[in-house]
PDB file of C-alpha atoms (C1' of nucleotides) in Angstrom:
ATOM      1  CA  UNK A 174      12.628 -34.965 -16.575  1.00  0.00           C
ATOM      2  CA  UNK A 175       9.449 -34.851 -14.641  1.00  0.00           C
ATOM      3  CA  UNK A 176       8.190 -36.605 -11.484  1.00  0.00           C
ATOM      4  CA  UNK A 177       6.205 -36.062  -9.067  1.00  0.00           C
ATOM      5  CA  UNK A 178       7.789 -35.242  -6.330  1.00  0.00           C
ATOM      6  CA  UNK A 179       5.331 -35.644  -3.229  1.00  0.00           C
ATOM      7  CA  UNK A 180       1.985 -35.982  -2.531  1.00  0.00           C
ATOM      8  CA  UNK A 181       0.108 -33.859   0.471  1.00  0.00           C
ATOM      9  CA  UNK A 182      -3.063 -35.325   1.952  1.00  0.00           C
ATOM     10  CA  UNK A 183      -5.555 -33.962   3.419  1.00  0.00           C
ATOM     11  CA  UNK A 184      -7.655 -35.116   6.688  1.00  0.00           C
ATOM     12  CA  UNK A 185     -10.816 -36.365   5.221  1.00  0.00           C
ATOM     13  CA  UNK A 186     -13.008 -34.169   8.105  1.00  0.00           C
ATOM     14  CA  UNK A 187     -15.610 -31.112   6.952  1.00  0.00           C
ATOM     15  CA  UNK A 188     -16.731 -31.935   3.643  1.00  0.00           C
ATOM     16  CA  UNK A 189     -17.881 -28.623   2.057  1.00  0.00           C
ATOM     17  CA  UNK A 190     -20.252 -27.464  -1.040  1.00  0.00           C
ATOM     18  CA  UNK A 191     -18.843 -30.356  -3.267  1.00  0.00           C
ATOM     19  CA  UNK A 192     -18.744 -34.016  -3.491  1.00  0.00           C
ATOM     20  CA  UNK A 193     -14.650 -34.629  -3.906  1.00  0.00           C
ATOM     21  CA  UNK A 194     -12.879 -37.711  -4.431  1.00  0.00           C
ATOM     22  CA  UNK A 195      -8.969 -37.052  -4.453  1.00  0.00           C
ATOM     23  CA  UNK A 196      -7.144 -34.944  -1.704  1.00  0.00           C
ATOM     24  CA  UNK A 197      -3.750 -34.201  -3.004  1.00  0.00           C
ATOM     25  CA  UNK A 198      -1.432 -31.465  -4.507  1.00  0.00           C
ATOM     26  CA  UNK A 199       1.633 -32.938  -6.667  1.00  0.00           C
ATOM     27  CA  UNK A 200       4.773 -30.738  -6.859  1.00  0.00           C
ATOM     28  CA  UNK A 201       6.483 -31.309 -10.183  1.00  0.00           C
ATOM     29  CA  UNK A 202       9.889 -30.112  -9.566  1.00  0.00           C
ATOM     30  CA  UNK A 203      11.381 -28.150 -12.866  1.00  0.00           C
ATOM     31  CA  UNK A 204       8.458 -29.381 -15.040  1.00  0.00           C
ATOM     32  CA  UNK A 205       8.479 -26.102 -16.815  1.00  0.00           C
ATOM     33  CA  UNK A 206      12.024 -24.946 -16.648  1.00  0.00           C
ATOM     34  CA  UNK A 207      11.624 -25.589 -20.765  1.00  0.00           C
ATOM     35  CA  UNK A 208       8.839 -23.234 -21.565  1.00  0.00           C
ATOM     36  CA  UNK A 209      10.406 -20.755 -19.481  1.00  0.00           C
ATOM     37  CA  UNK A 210      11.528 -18.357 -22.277  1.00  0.00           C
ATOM     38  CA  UNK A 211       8.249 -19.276 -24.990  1.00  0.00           C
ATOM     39  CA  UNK A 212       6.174 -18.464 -21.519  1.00  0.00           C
ATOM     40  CA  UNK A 213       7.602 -15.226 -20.690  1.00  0.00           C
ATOM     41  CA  UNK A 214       7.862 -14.357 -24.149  1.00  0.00           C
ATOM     42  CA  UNK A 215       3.797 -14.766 -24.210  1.00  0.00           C
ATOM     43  CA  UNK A 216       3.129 -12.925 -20.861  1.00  0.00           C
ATOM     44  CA  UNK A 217       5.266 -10.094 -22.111  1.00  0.00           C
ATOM     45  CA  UNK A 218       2.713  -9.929 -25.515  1.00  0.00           C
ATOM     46  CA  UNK A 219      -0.479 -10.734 -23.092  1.00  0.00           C
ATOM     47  CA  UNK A 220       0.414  -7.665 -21.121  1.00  0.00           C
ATOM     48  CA  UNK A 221       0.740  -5.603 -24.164  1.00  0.00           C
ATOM     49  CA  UNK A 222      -2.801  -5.857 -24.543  1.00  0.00           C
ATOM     50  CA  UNK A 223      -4.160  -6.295 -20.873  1.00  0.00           C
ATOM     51  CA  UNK A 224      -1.591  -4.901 -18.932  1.00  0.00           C
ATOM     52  CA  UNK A 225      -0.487  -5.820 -15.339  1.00  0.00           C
ATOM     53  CA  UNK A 226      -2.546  -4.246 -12.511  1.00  0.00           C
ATOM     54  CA  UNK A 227      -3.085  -4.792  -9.398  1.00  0.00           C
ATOM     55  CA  UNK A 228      -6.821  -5.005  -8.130  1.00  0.00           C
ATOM     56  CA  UNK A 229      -8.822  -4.427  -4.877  1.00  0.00           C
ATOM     57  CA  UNK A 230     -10.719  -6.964  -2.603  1.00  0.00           C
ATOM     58  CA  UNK A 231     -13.807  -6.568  -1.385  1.00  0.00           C
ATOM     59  CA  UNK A 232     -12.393  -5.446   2.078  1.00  0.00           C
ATOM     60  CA  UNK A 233     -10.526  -2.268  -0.044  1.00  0.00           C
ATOM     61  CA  UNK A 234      -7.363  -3.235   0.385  1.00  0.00           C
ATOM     62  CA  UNK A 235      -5.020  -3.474  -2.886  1.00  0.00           C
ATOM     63  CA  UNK A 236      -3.583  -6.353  -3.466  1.00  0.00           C
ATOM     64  CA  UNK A 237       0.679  -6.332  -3.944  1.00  0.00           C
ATOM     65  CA  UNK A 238       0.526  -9.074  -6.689  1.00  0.00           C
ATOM     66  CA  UNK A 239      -0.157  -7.323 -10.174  1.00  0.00           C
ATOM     67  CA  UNK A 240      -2.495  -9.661 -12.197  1.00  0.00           C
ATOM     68  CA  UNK A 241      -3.267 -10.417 -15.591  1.00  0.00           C
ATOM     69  CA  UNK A 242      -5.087 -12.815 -17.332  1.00  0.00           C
ATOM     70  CA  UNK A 243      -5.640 -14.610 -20.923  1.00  0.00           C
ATOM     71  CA  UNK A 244      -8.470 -16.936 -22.275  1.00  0.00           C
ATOM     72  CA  UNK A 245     -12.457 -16.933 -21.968  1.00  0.00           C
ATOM     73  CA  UNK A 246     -12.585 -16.054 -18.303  1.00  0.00           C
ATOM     74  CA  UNK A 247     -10.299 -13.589 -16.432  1.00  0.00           C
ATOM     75  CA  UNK A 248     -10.058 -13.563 -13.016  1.00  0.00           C
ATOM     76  CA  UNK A 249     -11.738  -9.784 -11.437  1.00  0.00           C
ATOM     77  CA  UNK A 250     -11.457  -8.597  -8.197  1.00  0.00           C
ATOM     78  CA  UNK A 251     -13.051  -4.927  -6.894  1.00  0.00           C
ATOM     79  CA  UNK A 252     -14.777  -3.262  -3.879  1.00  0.00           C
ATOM     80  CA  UNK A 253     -17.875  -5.385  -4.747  1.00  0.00           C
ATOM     81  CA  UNK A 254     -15.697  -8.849  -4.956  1.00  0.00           C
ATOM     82  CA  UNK A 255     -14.028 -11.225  -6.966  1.00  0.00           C
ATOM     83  CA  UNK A 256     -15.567 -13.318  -9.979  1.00  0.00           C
ATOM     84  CA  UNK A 257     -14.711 -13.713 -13.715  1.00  0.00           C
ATOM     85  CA  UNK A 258     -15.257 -11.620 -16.108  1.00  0.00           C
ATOM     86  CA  UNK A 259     -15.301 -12.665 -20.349  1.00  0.00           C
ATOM     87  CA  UNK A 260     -13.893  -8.657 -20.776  1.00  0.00           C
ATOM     88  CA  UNK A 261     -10.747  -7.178 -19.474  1.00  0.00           C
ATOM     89  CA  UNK A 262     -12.845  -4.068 -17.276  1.00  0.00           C
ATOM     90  CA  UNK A 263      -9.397  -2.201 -17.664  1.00  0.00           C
ATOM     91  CA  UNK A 264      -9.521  -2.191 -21.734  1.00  0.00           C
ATOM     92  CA  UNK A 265     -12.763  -3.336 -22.380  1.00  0.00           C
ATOM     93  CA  UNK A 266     -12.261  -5.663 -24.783  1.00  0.00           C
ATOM     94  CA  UNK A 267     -11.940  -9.519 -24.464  1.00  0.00           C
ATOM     95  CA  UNK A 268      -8.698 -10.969 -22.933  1.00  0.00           C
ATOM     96  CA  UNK A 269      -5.931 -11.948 -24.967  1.00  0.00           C
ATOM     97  CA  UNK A 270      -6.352 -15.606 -26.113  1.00  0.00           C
ATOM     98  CA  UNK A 271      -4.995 -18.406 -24.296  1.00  0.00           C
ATOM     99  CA  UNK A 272      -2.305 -19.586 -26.526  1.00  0.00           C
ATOM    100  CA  UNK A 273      -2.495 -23.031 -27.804  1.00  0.00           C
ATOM    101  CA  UNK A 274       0.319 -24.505 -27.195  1.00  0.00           C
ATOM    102  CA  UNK A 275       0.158 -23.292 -23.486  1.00  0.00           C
ATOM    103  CA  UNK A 276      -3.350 -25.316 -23.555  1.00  0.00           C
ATOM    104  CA  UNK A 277      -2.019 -28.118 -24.452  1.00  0.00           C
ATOM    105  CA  UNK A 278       1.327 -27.993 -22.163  1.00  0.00           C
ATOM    106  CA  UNK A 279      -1.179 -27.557 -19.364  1.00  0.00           C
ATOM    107  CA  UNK A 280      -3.162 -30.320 -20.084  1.00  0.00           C
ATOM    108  CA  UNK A 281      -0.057 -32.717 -20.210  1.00  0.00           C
ATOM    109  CA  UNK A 282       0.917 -30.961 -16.813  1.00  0.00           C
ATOM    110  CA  UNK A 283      -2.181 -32.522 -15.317  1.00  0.00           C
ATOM    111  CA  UNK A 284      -1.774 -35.908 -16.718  1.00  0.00           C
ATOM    112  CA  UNK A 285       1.151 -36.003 -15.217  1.00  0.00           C
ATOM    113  CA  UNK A 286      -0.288 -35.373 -11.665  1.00  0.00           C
ATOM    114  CA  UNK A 287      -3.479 -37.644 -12.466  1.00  0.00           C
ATOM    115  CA  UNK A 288      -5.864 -35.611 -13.948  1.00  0.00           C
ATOM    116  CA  UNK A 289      -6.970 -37.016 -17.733  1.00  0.00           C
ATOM    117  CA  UNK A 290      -8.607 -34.676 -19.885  1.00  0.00           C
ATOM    118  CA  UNK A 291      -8.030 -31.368 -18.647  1.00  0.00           C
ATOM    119  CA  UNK A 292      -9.341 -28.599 -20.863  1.00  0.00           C
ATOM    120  CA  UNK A 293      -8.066 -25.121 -19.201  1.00  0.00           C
ATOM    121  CA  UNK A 294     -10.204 -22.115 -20.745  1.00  0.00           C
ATOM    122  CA  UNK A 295      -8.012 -19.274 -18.726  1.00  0.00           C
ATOM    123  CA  UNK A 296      -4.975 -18.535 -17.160  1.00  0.00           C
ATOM    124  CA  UNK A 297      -4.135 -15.702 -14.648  1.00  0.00           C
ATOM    125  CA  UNK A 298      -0.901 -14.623 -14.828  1.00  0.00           C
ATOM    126  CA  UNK A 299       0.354 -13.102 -11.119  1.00  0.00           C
ATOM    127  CA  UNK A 300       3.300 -11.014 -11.210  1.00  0.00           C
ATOM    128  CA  UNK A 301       5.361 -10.684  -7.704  1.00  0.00           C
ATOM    129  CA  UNK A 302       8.067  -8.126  -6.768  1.00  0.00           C
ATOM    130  CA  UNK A 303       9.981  -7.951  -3.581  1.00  0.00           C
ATOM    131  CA  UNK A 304       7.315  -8.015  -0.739  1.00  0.00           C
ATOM    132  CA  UNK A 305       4.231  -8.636  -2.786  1.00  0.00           C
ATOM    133  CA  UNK A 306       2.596 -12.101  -1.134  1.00  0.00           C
ATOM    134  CA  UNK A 307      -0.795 -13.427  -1.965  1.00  0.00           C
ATOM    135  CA  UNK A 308      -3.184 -14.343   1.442  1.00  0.00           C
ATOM    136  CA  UNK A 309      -4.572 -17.393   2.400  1.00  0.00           C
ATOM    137  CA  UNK A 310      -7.333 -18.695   0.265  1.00  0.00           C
ATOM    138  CA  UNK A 311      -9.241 -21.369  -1.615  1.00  0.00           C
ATOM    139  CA  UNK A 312     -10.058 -21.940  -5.479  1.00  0.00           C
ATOM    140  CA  UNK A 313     -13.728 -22.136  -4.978  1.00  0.00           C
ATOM    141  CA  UNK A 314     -14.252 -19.859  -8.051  1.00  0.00           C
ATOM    142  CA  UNK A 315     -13.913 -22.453 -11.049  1.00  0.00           C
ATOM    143  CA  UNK A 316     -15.523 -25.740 -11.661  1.00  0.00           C
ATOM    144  CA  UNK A 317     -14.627 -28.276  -8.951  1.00  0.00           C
ATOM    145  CA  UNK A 318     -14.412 -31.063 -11.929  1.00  0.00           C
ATOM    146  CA  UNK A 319     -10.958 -29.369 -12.966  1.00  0.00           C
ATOM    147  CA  UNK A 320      -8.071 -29.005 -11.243  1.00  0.00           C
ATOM    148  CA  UNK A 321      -5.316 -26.071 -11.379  1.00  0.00           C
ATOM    149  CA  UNK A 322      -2.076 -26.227 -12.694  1.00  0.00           C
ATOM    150  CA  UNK A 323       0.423 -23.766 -11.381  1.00  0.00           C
ATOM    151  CA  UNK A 324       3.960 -22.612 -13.181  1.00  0.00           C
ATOM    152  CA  UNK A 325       6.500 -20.231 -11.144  1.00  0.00           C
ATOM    153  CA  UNK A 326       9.116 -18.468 -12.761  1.00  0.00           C
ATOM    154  CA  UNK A 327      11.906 -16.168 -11.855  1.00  0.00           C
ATOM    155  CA  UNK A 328      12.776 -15.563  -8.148  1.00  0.00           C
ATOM    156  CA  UNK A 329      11.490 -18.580  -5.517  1.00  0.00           C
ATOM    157  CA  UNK A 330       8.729 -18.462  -3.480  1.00  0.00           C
ATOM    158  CA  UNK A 331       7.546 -19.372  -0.537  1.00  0.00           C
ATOM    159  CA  UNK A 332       4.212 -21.798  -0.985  1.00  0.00           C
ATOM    160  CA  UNK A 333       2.026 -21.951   2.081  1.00  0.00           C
ATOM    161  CA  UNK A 334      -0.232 -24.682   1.920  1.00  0.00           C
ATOM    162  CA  UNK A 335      -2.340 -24.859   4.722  1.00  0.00           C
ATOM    163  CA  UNK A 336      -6.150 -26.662   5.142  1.00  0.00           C
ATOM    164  CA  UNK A 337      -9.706 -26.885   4.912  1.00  0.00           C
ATOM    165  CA  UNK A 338      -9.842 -24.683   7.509  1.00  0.00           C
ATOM    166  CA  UNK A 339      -7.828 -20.980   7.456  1.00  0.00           C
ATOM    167  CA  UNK A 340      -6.802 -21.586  10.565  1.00  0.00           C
ATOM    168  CA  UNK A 341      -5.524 -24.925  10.325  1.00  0.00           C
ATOM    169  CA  UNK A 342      -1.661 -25.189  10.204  1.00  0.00           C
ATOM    170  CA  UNK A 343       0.297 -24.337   7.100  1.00  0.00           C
ATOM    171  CA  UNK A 344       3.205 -26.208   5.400  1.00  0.00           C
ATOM    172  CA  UNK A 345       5.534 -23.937   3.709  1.00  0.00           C
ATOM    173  CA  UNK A 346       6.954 -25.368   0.304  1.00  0.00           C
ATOM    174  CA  UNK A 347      10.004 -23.473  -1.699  1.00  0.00           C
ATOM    175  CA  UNK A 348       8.893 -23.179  -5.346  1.00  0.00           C
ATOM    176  CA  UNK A 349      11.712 -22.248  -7.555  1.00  0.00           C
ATOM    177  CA  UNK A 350      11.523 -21.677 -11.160  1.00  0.00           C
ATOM    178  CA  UNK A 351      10.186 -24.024 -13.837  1.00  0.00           C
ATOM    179  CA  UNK A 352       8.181 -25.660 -10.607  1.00  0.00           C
ATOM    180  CA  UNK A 353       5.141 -26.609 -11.276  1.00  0.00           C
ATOM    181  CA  UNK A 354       2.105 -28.020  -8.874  1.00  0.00           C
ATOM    182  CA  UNK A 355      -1.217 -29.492  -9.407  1.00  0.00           C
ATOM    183  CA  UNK A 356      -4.082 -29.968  -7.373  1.00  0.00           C
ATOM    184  CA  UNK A 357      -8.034 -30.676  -7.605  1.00  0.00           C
ATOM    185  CA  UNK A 358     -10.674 -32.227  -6.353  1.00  0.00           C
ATOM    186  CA  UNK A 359     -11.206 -31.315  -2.380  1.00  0.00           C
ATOM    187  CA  UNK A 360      -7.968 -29.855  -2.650  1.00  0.00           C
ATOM    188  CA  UNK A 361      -9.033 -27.446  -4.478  1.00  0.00           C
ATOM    189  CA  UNK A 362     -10.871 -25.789  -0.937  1.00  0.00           C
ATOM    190  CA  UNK A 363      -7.312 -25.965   0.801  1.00  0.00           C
ATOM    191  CA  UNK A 364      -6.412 -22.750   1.904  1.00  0.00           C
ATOM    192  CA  UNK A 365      -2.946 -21.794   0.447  1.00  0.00           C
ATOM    193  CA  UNK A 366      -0.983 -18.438  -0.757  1.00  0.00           C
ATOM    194  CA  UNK A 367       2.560 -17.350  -1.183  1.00  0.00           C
ATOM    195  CA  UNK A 368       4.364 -15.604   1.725  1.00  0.00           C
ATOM    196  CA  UNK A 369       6.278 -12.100   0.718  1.00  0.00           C
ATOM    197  CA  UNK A 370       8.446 -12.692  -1.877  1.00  0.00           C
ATOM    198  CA  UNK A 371      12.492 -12.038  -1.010  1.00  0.00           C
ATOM    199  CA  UNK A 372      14.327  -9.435  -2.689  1.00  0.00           C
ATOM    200  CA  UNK A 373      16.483 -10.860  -5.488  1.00  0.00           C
ATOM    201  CA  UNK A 374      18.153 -10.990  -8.607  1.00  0.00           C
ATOM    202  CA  UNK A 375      17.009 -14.105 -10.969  1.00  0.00           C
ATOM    203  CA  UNK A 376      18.634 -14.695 -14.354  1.00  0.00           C
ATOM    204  CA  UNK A 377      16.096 -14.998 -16.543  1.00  0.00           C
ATOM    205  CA  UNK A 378      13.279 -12.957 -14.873  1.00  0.00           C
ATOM    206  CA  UNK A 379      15.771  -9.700 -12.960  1.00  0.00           C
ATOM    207  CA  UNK A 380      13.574  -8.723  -9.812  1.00  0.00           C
ATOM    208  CA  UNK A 381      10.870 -10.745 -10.194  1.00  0.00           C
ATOM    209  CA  UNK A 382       8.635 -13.769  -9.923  1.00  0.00           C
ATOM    210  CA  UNK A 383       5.782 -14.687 -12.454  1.00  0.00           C
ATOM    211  CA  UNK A 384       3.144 -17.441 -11.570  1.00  0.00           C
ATOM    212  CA  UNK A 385       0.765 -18.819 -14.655  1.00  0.00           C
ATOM    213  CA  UNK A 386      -2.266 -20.662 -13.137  1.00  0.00           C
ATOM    214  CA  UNK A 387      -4.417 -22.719 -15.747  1.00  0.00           C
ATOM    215  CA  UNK A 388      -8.285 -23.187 -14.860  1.00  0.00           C
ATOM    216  CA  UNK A 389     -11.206 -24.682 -16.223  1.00  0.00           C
ATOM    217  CA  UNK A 390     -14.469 -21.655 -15.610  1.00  0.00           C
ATOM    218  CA  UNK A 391     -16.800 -22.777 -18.038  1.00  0.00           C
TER     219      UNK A 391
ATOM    220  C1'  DT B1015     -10.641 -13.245   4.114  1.00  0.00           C
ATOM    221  C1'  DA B1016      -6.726 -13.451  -3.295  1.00  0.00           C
ATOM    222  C1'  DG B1017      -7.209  -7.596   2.255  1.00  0.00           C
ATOM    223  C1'  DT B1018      -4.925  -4.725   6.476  1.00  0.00           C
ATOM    224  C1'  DT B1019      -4.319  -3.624  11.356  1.00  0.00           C
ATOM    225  C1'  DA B1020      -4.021  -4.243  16.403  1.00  0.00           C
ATOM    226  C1'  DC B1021      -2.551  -6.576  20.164  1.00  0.00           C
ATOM    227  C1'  DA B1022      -1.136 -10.499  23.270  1.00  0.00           C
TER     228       DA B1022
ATOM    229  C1'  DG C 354      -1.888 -16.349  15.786  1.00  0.00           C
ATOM    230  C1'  DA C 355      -6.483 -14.667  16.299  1.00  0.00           C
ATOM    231  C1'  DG C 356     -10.159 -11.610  14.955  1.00  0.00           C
ATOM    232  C1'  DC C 357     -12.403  -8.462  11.949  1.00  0.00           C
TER     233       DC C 357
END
DNA sequence: TAGTTACA
DNA sequence: GAGC
């Protein structure tokens, strides 16, 4: 049973590096409470061969979310930045594939919220324990002709989703597992993150929250 | 600035 | 929350 469950605009002010049409983020409420165990069953192999870490911004901080990623592209972050990378720099080799049917899940995911034809060539896979949180920022990494489709599992979150500006205010949106949101276009420069995760105990996941975002790179 | 810390 |  899917729907979407609201829509968030945006105020149609500073119009950054791209020409953008659409201005919304669709929350589909339990859209992936199905692929929950054929999801985490793939992470769990993913991470076998590119295991979770947890990287460094450019600052030199560490970040508390441990990342991993599958696909052509994987999302890199170091002292010198964050871009993609076609190798895992922890292994050395490529990045586990993106698994098919996860392609083509995502892609219906996005149909859903509006967005024909999406082709995702990576997903980053973010896993959160108690107190790990992910700052304010924007997805101004990927192409801007894609949007990103985002699955949560395991313990809820706390979505902030804020605006073109970092300072602007920030709505705070619960996302519990099998919740899935979609967004594109200008939204895509919205600043958002996910505030420090509560302690917990979740059936299916124990201590812990997993996030799967599909993107289109290349 | 996908970061942490200091201070009002 | 603002600033770096």
């Amino acid at each position: 049973m899917t729907q979407r469950e609201f829509m968030l605009d945006l105020p149609l002010s500073p119009v950054p590096k791209h020409e953008v049409l659409d201005t919304g983020a669709a929350v589909l409420r339990g859209h992936a409470a199905m692929q929950a165990t054929d999801m985490l069953a793939g992470i769990k192999q993913i991470a076998r061969l590119s295991p979770f870490r947890r990287m460094t911004t450019a600052g030199g901080g560490m970040m508390s979310v441990a990342m991993t990623c599958c696909g052509a592209a994987g999302w890199c972050s170091d002292a010198r930045g964050h871009r993609y990378e076609t190798h895992d720099p922890m292994t050395g080799q490529s990045w586990p594939a993106l698994p098919t049917a996860w392609r083509a899940w995502a892609t219906d995911a996005a149909r859903l919220a509006g967005y024909d034809g999406f082709a995702p060539d990576t997903c980053l896979i973010n896993g959160y324990r108690p107190g790990a949180r992910m700052g304010l920022h924007q997805d101004d990494d990927e192409r801007t002709d894609a949007p990103v489709v985002s699955v949560s599992f395991g313990l809820p979150a706390m979505f902030q989703w804020g605006g073109l500006q970092r300072t602007d205010p920030v709505r705070r949106i619960p996302l519990l597992h099998g919740d899935v949101v979609v967004w594109g276009g200008l939204s895509r420069l919205v600043f958002h993150g996910i505030a420090a995760l509560r302690a917990g105990q979740h059936p299916v996941t124990g201590p812990c929250r997993y996030n799967l975002t599909f993107r289109r790179v290349w």
